[in-house]
Short mmCIF file of C-alpha atoms in Angstrom, two decimals:
data_model
loop_
_atom_site.label_atom_id
_atom_site.label_comp_id
_atom_site.label_asym_id
_atom_site.label_seq_id
_atom_site.Cartn_x
_atom_site.Cartn_y
_atom_site.Cartn_z
CA MET A 1 -10.80 -24.02 28.39
CA LYS A 2 -8.92 -22.30 25.57
CA LYS A 3 -7.93 -25.60 24.01
CA THR A 4 -11.49 -26.89 24.25
CA LEU A 5 -12.85 -23.85 22.44
CA LEU A 6 -10.29 -24.21 19.66
CA VAL A 7 -10.98 -27.90 19.17
CA MET A 8 -14.77 -27.44 19.21
CA SER A 9 -14.84 -25.16 16.17
CA VAL A 10 -15.29 -21.75 17.66
CA ILE A 11 -17.65 -19.64 15.60
CA LEU A 12 -16.82 -15.99 15.77
CA LEU A 13 -19.57 -13.72 14.54
CA ILE A 14 -18.58 -10.13 13.95
CA VAL A 15 -21.80 -8.15 14.40
CA PHE A 16 -22.18 -4.45 13.78
CA VAL A 17 -25.31 -2.39 14.21
CA GLY A 18 -26.91 -1.44 10.93
CA PHE A 19 -26.23 -4.69 9.04
CA ALA A 20 -29.44 -6.31 7.86
CA ALA A 21 -27.92 -8.36 5.05
CA THR A 22 -26.93 -12.01 5.33
CA PRO A 23 -23.26 -12.32 6.34
CA ILE A 24 -20.60 -13.64 3.99
CA LYS A 25 -19.38 -16.73 5.82
CA ILE A 26 -15.65 -17.39 5.59
CA GLY A 27 -14.14 -20.56 7.04
CA VAL A 28 -10.67 -19.96 8.45
CA VAL A 29 -8.31 -22.93 8.94
CA GLY A 30 -4.95 -22.98 10.66
CA PRO A 31 -2.89 -24.40 13.53
CA PHE A 32 -4.53 -22.19 16.14
CA GLU A 33 -2.62 -23.66 19.07
CA GLN A 34 0.64 -22.60 17.44
CA GLU A 35 2.18 -19.22 16.72
CA ALA A 36 1.45 -19.42 13.00
CA GLY A 37 -2.21 -20.03 13.76
CA THR A 38 -2.27 -16.96 15.97
CA TRP A 39 -0.96 -14.91 13.05
CA ILE A 40 -3.73 -16.28 10.82
CA ARG A 41 -6.43 -15.68 13.43
CA TYR A 42 -5.42 -12.11 14.18
CA GLY A 43 -4.77 -11.26 10.55
CA ALA A 44 -8.32 -12.34 9.72
CA LEU A 45 -9.81 -10.46 12.68
CA TYR A 46 -7.89 -7.27 11.87
CA ALA A 47 -9.10 -7.15 8.26
CA THR A 48 -12.65 -8.25 9.11
CA GLU A 49 -13.08 -5.52 11.69
CA ALA A 50 -11.87 -2.87 9.25
CA ILE A 51 -14.00 -4.13 6.36
CA ASN A 52 -17.14 -4.46 8.47
CA ASP A 53 -16.62 -1.02 10.02
CA ALA A 54 -16.52 0.37 6.49
CA GLY A 55 -19.81 -1.27 5.51
CA GLY A 56 -18.77 -4.82 4.68
CA ILE A 57 -18.62 -6.28 1.18
CA LEU A 58 -21.50 -5.26 -1.08
CA GLY A 59 -23.31 -4.22 2.08
CA ARG A 60 -22.85 -7.62 3.73
CA PRO A 61 -20.75 -8.19 6.88
CA ILE A 62 -18.06 -10.86 7.07
CA GLU A 63 -18.61 -13.71 9.51
CA LEU A 64 -15.52 -15.74 10.41
CA LEU A 65 -15.74 -19.38 11.43
CA PHE A 66 -12.51 -20.92 12.77
CA GLU A 67 -11.45 -24.58 12.62
CA ASP A 68 -8.11 -25.89 13.87
CA ASP A 69 -6.16 -28.02 11.38
CA GLY A 70 -3.79 -29.61 13.90
CA VAL A 71 -0.92 -29.35 11.35
CA SER A 72 -2.25 -32.56 9.83
CA ALA A 73 -3.63 -33.26 6.38
CA GLU A 74 -6.39 -35.44 7.80
CA LYS A 75 -7.39 -32.85 10.41
CA LEU A 76 -7.34 -30.11 7.82
CA LYS A 77 -9.53 -32.20 5.51
CA SER A 78 -11.93 -32.76 8.41
CA ALA A 79 -11.93 -29.07 9.31
CA ILE A 80 -12.76 -28.06 5.75
CA SER A 81 -15.46 -30.71 5.54
CA LYS A 82 -17.14 -29.30 8.65
CA LEU A 83 -16.93 -25.76 7.38
CA VAL A 84 -18.28 -26.57 3.92
CA LEU A 85 -20.89 -29.23 4.69
CA ARG A 86 -22.07 -28.28 8.16
CA ASP A 87 -21.48 -24.54 8.40
CA LYS A 88 -22.12 -23.79 4.72
CA VAL A 89 -19.28 -21.29 4.38
CA ASP A 90 -19.02 -19.25 1.22
CA PHE A 91 -15.22 -19.20 1.05
CA LEU A 92 -12.17 -20.79 2.66
CA LEU A 93 -9.20 -18.91 4.06
CA GLY A 94 -5.92 -19.97 5.65
CA GLY A 95 -3.83 -23.12 5.79
CA TYR A 96 -0.19 -23.13 6.83
CA SER A 97 1.69 -26.42 6.51
CA SER A 98 2.54 -27.41 2.94
CA GLY A 99 1.96 -31.09 3.68
CA SER A 100 -1.45 -30.43 5.19
CA VAL A 101 -2.56 -28.16 2.36
CA LEU A 102 -1.36 -30.58 -0.32
CA GLY A 103 -3.40 -33.36 1.26
CA ALA A 104 -6.51 -31.24 1.71
CA MET A 105 -6.46 -29.93 -1.85
CA ASN A 106 -7.66 -33.35 -3.00
CA ASP A 107 -11.17 -32.38 -1.91
CA LEU A 108 -11.36 -29.16 -3.92
CA PRO A 109 -12.95 -30.77 -7.00
CA ARG A 110 -15.76 -32.06 -4.76
CA TYR A 111 -16.44 -28.90 -2.75
CA ARG A 112 -15.68 -26.32 -5.45
CA LYS A 113 -15.05 -23.64 -2.83
CA ILE A 114 -12.60 -20.82 -3.46
CA TRP A 115 -9.71 -21.19 -1.02
CA LEU A 116 -7.37 -18.27 -0.38
CA GLY A 117 -4.19 -19.89 0.96
CA THR A 118 -2.02 -18.05 3.47
CA GLY A 119 0.86 -20.38 4.28
CA ALA A 120 2.00 -23.37 2.24
CA ALA A 121 5.26 -22.49 0.49
CA SER A 122 5.89 -25.72 -1.39
CA PRO A 123 6.14 -25.38 -5.19
CA ASP A 124 4.06 -28.56 -5.40
CA VAL A 125 0.94 -26.61 -4.33
CA ILE A 126 0.97 -24.64 -7.56
CA LYS A 127 2.06 -27.65 -9.63
CA ILE A 128 -1.22 -29.32 -8.70
CA ILE A 129 -3.13 -26.41 -10.25
CA GLU A 130 -0.82 -26.32 -13.25
CA ASN A 131 -1.34 -30.04 -13.91
CA ASP A 132 -5.13 -29.95 -13.52
CA TYR A 133 -6.41 -26.39 -13.65
CA ASP A 134 -10.07 -27.29 -14.13
CA ASN A 135 -10.29 -29.25 -10.88
CA TYR A 136 -7.96 -27.17 -8.70
CA ARG A 137 -8.49 -23.61 -9.94
CA TYR A 138 -10.27 -22.80 -6.67
CA TYR A 139 -7.00 -22.41 -4.74
CA PHE A 140 -5.06 -19.11 -4.77
CA ARG A 141 -1.77 -18.69 -2.93
CA VAL A 142 -1.95 -15.23 -1.37
CA GLY A 143 0.90 -16.32 0.87
CA THR A 144 3.50 -17.29 1.63
CA LEU A 145 6.13 -16.79 -1.01
CA ASP A 146 7.22 -19.99 -2.77
CA SER A 147 10.32 -21.36 -1.00
CA THR A 148 12.31 -21.32 -4.24
CA LYS A 149 11.48 -17.64 -4.74
CA GLN A 150 12.72 -16.89 -1.22
CA ALA A 151 15.98 -18.54 -2.24
CA VAL A 152 16.12 -16.45 -5.42
CA SER A 153 15.95 -13.28 -3.33
CA ILE A 154 18.80 -14.50 -1.14
CA GLY A 155 20.92 -15.53 -4.11
CA ASN A 156 20.31 -12.29 -5.99
CA PHE A 157 21.20 -10.20 -2.94
CA ILE A 158 24.52 -11.98 -2.49
CA ALA A 159 25.41 -12.28 -6.18
CA TYR A 160 24.28 -8.93 -7.52
CA ASP A 161 24.43 -6.60 -4.52
CA LEU A 162 26.97 -7.73 -1.94
CA ALA A 163 29.46 -9.48 -4.27
CA PRO A 164 30.13 -6.53 -6.59
CA ARG A 165 30.07 -4.03 -3.74
CA PHE A 166 32.63 -5.90 -1.61
CA GLU A 167 34.43 -7.80 -4.40
CA LEU A 168 33.38 -11.17 -3.00
CA THR A 169 34.36 -14.39 -4.78
CA LYS A 170 33.72 -17.29 -2.36
CA VAL A 171 30.48 -18.49 -0.79
CA GLY A 172 29.68 -21.34 1.60
CA ILE A 173 26.61 -23.13 2.95
CA ILE A 174 25.82 -23.99 6.56
CA THR A 175 22.23 -25.10 6.89
CA LEU A 176 19.82 -27.36 8.72
CA ASP A 177 19.68 -30.83 7.17
CA TRP A 178 16.01 -30.60 6.19
CA THR A 179 14.81 -30.81 2.60
CA TYR A 180 13.19 -27.38 2.79
CA SER A 181 16.35 -25.77 4.17
CA ARG A 182 18.68 -27.56 1.75
CA ASP A 183 16.52 -26.50 -1.19
CA ILE A 184 16.69 -22.85 -0.18
CA ALA A 185 20.45 -22.93 0.37
CA GLU A 186 21.26 -24.82 -2.80
CA THR A 187 18.98 -22.68 -4.97
CA ALA A 188 20.62 -19.52 -3.64
CA ALA A 189 24.07 -21.08 -4.13
CA ALA A 190 23.26 -21.96 -7.75
CA ILE A 191 22.44 -18.30 -8.46
CA CYS A 192 25.77 -17.31 -6.92
CA GLU A 193 27.60 -19.84 -9.10
CA GLU A 194 25.85 -18.55 -12.21
CA ALA A 195 27.11 -15.09 -11.30
CA GLY A 196 30.70 -16.36 -11.13
CA LEU A 197 31.06 -16.94 -7.40
CA GLU A 198 32.67 -20.14 -6.14
CA ILE A 199 30.92 -22.40 -3.62
CA VAL A 200 33.82 -23.47 -1.42
CA PHE A 201 32.09 -25.06 1.58
CA ARG A 202 28.97 -27.08 2.44
CA SER A 203 27.81 -28.30 5.84
CA TYR A 204 24.38 -29.68 6.72
CA PHE A 205 23.81 -30.07 10.44
CA SER A 206 21.21 -32.05 12.39
CA GLU A 207 18.39 -30.48 14.36
CA GLY A 208 19.48 -30.02 17.96
CA THR A 209 23.11 -29.19 17.16
CA THR A 210 24.58 -27.05 19.96
CA ASP A 211 28.20 -26.51 18.94
CA PHE A 212 28.76 -24.81 15.60
CA ALA A 213 32.32 -23.62 16.28
CA PRO A 214 34.02 -26.55 14.48
CA ILE A 215 31.83 -25.94 11.43
CA PHE A 216 32.70 -22.24 11.47
CA THR A 217 36.40 -23.08 11.62
CA ARG A 218 36.19 -25.33 8.56
CA ALA A 219 34.23 -22.70 6.64
CA VAL A 220 36.91 -20.08 7.37
CA GLN A 221 39.64 -22.52 6.34
CA ALA A 222 37.80 -23.06 3.04
CA GLY A 223 37.87 -19.30 2.43
CA ALA A 224 34.12 -18.62 2.56
CA GLN A 225 33.36 -14.90 2.74
CA ILE A 226 29.57 -15.23 2.89
CA ILE A 227 27.68 -18.16 4.40
CA ILE A 228 24.20 -19.02 3.16
CA ASP A 229 22.12 -20.35 6.06
CA ALA A 230 18.60 -21.76 6.07
CA ILE A 231 17.41 -22.67 9.57
CA VAL A 232 13.67 -22.72 10.16
CA THR A 233 13.85 -24.19 13.68
CA ASP A 234 14.97 -22.62 16.96
CA ASP A 235 18.45 -23.98 16.20
CA GLY A 236 18.87 -20.64 14.46
CA ILE A 237 19.04 -18.89 17.83
CA GLN A 238 22.07 -20.87 18.99
CA PHE A 239 23.62 -20.67 15.52
CA VAL A 240 23.52 -16.87 15.46
CA LYS A 241 24.66 -16.50 19.07
CA GLN A 242 27.72 -18.66 18.43
CA TRP A 243 28.49 -16.88 15.17
CA PHE A 244 28.58 -13.60 17.08
CA ASP A 245 30.67 -15.08 19.91
CA VAL A 246 33.20 -16.90 17.71
CA LYS A 247 33.35 -14.05 15.18
CA PRO A 248 34.50 -16.12 12.19
CA ASN A 249 35.68 -14.19 9.17
CA PHE A 250 32.44 -14.43 7.16
CA ALA A 251 29.03 -12.77 7.06
CA ILE A 252 25.80 -14.80 7.22
CA VAL A 253 22.88 -14.27 4.86
CA GLY A 254 19.91 -16.54 4.35
CA ALA A 255 16.72 -17.63 6.07
CA VAL A 256 16.83 -18.01 9.83
CA GLY A 257 13.19 -18.46 10.82
CA PRO A 258 13.42 -17.23 14.44
CA ALA A 259 15.18 -14.06 13.26
CA LEU A 260 11.98 -12.82 11.64
CA LYS A 261 10.47 -11.67 14.92
CA PRO A 262 11.26 -8.70 17.20
CA GLU A 263 12.01 -10.95 20.17
CA PHE A 264 14.95 -12.52 18.33
CA TYR A 265 17.28 -9.77 19.51
CA ASP A 266 16.54 -10.62 23.14
CA GLN A 267 16.54 -14.36 22.48
CA THR A 268 20.13 -14.04 21.29
CA ASN A 269 21.07 -11.78 24.22
CA GLY A 270 21.72 -8.95 21.79
CA LYS A 271 23.93 -11.09 19.55
CA ALA A 272 21.63 -10.88 16.54
CA VAL A 273 23.52 -7.84 15.26
CA TYR A 274 24.51 -8.21 11.58
CA GLU A 275 22.35 -11.33 11.03
CA THR A 276 20.54 -11.08 7.66
CA SER A 277 17.48 -13.11 6.61
CA ALA A 278 14.82 -13.07 3.92
CA TYR A 279 11.22 -12.35 4.93
CA PRO A 280 8.63 -13.79 2.51
CA ASN A 281 6.65 -10.88 1.05
CA GLY A 282 6.11 -9.01 4.28
CA GLY A 283 7.76 -7.36 7.26
CA PRO A 284 8.31 -3.82 8.52
CA ALA A 285 9.26 -2.18 5.24
CA ASN A 286 7.50 0.21 2.87
CA LEU A 287 6.05 -2.51 0.64
CA THR A 288 2.85 -0.52 0.22
CA SER A 289 1.37 2.55 1.86
CA LYS A 290 -0.39 0.29 4.40
CA THR A 291 2.47 -1.97 5.51
CA MET A 292 4.10 0.00 8.29
CA ASP A 293 0.82 1.12 9.83
CA PHE A 294 -0.47 -2.46 9.77
CA TYR A 295 2.71 -3.73 11.43
CA LYS A 296 2.60 -1.12 14.19
CA THR A 297 -1.16 -1.29 14.85
CA PHE A 298 -1.23 -5.09 14.81
CA GLU A 299 1.55 -5.19 17.41
CA GLU A 300 -0.23 -2.65 19.61
CA ARG A 301 -3.60 -4.36 19.31
CA TYR A 302 -2.58 -7.98 19.86
CA GLY A 303 0.69 -7.71 21.77
CA ILE A 304 2.72 -9.61 19.15
CA ALA A 305 4.30 -8.66 15.85
CA PRO A 306 2.52 -9.89 12.71
CA GLY A 307 4.28 -12.93 11.26
CA PHE A 308 4.20 -13.52 7.52
CA ALA A 309 0.90 -15.45 7.69
CA ALA A 310 -0.74 -12.40 9.31
CA PHE A 311 0.12 -10.27 6.27
CA SER A 312 -1.22 -12.81 3.77
CA THR A 313 -4.38 -13.54 5.79
CA HIS A 314 -5.20 -9.85 6.15
CA ASP A 315 -4.54 -9.21 2.48
CA ALA A 316 -6.52 -12.25 1.34
CA LEU A 317 -9.73 -10.70 2.67
CA TYR A 318 -9.07 -7.50 0.74
CA VAL A 319 -8.25 -9.48 -2.39
CA LEU A 320 -11.57 -11.28 -2.01
CA LYS A 321 -13.39 -8.00 -1.35
CA GLY A 322 -11.99 -6.52 -4.55
CA ALA A 323 -13.03 -9.53 -6.62
CA LEU A 324 -16.56 -9.67 -5.18
CA GLU A 325 -17.13 -5.96 -5.72
CA LYS A 326 -15.90 -6.30 -9.29
CA VAL A 327 -18.31 -9.15 -9.98
CA GLY A 328 -21.17 -7.57 -8.08
CA ASN A 329 -22.30 -10.71 -6.25
CA THR A 330 -20.92 -13.49 -4.07
CA THR A 331 -22.40 -16.60 -5.65
CA ASP A 332 -20.98 -16.81 -9.17
CA THR A 333 -17.88 -18.89 -8.47
CA GLU A 334 -16.53 -18.84 -12.02
CA ALA A 335 -16.87 -15.06 -12.30
CA ILE A 336 -15.18 -14.62 -8.90
CA ILE A 337 -12.28 -16.86 -9.95
CA LYS A 338 -11.81 -14.75 -13.06
CA ALA A 339 -11.90 -11.55 -10.99
CA LEU A 340 -9.36 -12.97 -8.55
CA GLU A 341 -7.10 -13.86 -11.46
CA GLU A 342 -7.18 -10.19 -12.46
CA THR A 343 -6.06 -8.99 -8.99
CA ASP A 344 -3.40 -6.31 -9.28
CA PHE A 345 -2.09 -4.65 -6.13
CA PRO A 346 1.54 -3.65 -6.83
CA GLY A 347 4.08 -2.46 -4.33
CA GLY A 348 4.60 1.20 -3.61
CA ASP A 349 2.70 4.11 -2.15
CA ASN A 350 -0.14 3.93 -4.67
CA ASN A 351 -1.35 0.65 -3.15
CA THR A 352 -3.68 1.62 -0.33
CA THR A 353 -5.53 -1.71 -0.22
CA THR A 354 -3.13 -4.51 0.75
CA THR A 355 -0.07 -4.57 2.99
CA THR A 356 1.97 -6.55 0.45
CA PRO A 357 2.26 -6.53 -3.35
CA ILE A 358 -0.15 -9.09 -4.82
CA LYS A 359 -0.75 -10.27 -8.35
CA PHE A 360 -1.40 -13.85 -9.43
CA THR A 361 0.25 -15.92 -12.12
CA LYS A 362 -1.76 -18.02 -14.56
CA TYR A 363 -1.82 -20.85 -12.04
CA HIS A 364 -2.59 -18.73 -8.97
CA ASP A 365 0.88 -18.34 -7.50
CA LEU A 366 2.18 -14.95 -6.41
CA GLU A 367 3.78 -12.97 -9.21
CA PHE A 368 7.42 -12.63 -8.18
CA GLY A 369 9.85 -9.76 -8.65
CA GLY A 370 9.68 -6.19 -9.87
CA ASP A 371 6.75 -4.39 -8.29
CA TYR A 372 5.27 -7.58 -6.89
CA ALA A 373 6.03 -10.26 -4.30
CA GLN A 374 9.54 -10.26 -2.90
CA GLY A 375 11.72 -11.93 -0.34
CA ILE A 376 12.70 -8.85 1.62
CA LEU A 377 16.18 -9.10 3.16
CA PHE A 378 16.28 -7.70 6.69
CA GLN A 379 19.40 -7.17 8.78
CA TRP A 380 19.58 -6.76 12.54
CA GLN A 381 21.59 -3.64 13.30
CA LEU A 382 22.56 -1.64 16.37
CA ASN A 383 22.26 2.06 15.56
CA ASP A 384 23.14 4.56 18.31
CA GLY A 385 22.75 1.74 20.81
CA VAL A 386 19.23 0.90 19.63
CA PRO A 387 18.52 -2.49 17.99
CA GLU A 388 16.77 -2.09 14.66
CA TRP A 389 15.49 -4.45 12.01
CA ILE A 390 16.44 -2.87 8.71
CA ALA A 391 15.19 -3.78 5.21
CA VAL A 392 18.32 -3.85 3.03
CA TYR A 393 17.08 -5.45 -0.23
CA PRO A 394 15.59 -5.05 -2.82
CA GLN A 395 16.34 -1.43 -3.57
CA GLN A 396 12.76 -0.16 -3.85
CA PHE A 397 11.83 -1.41 -0.38
CA LYS A 398 15.01 -0.56 1.53
CA THR A 399 14.90 1.27 4.84
CA GLY A 400 18.70 1.31 5.25
CA ASP A 401 22.03 -0.06 4.00
CA TRP A 402 23.49 -3.47 4.79
CA GLN A 403 26.32 -3.32 7.31
CA LYS A 404 29.38 -5.55 7.13
CA PRO A 405 30.04 -7.26 10.47
CA GLU A 406 32.72 -5.22 12.21
CA TRP A 407 35.04 -8.22 12.69
CA VAL A 408 34.83 -9.47 9.10
CA GLU A 409 37.55 -8.52 6.63
CA PHE A 410 36.76 -8.67 2.94
#
């Protein structure tokens, strides 16, 4: 039954007594049979409920209409077509897979609907806008953080925080042999090299690898003190468990996808301790005055922690609200685009609107660094016997200090 409802374009109408105005119809697209789609769905519901409870946008309630994209460019194109042509939505929200979004963007010049993106991390998404702004200016990447920017956060943390603090000189790479993962690892490694560190080891393993011990041995023999990892699949669970069991003489820092959820500690049987990964512009840290409350309330309300697409989906609705209220209507697309381009919600306690820092570049990417979007480095720690997920970088968003694995000597 659940699958049937998802496939048949469930229309969710949020109705509150006292609204007489025509709803603002927002089409939400995502892989709703997958975890990422659940984040998008709940992020949209969370923000919509709060906005409607407070009187809506310009006195109009938000109406959400969901269409599953099936993690396919063709299905996403079909979903958007239904929302725009049949359901007459005012705006589009969501999208997760870079490949799907890149394919579906081809229809933007025809539909001319503002699309607030919440997933696709490929740099190519923004390159499309850069190369043809007039036709593709309708897309704004509210999330996630560009994959290369995630790598910059990892590289900067190793090169300019850990290396000087612990007098590190040698770095290695152990990563999944996927283009996305290799790009993250190599970009981070290049930053380390520019800072004077030596890359002494590289290993790219296949999906489904179960025995990492031989790779660890070779990395130790090469003298690596820090290993950059980028593992977006569940292979990261086995990787971290074996790292803890083998206890090679190096720390691991990078982007292990499964590690960015509370259940990772249990999935590794408590062996996640000391693992460190970058979270793309989100997570349980004091990014703004709303972040921690959102994280806690979301978890209580829906029974799962908000993944990164939940943050961006929630915030996208507030970004849109701000732009519409600035313009004073919801029909002048060009004026709304200009207002969105002027969005400015920095990090810190003064931001009481969004859960993450948001400002757009000229071509509608997230402004990176400083008071704006960041790859927040989190480390799993065991403090007084209690597992905790601690933000350790950058400085302004820290909730604790990075801990060197107890068995590592450097």
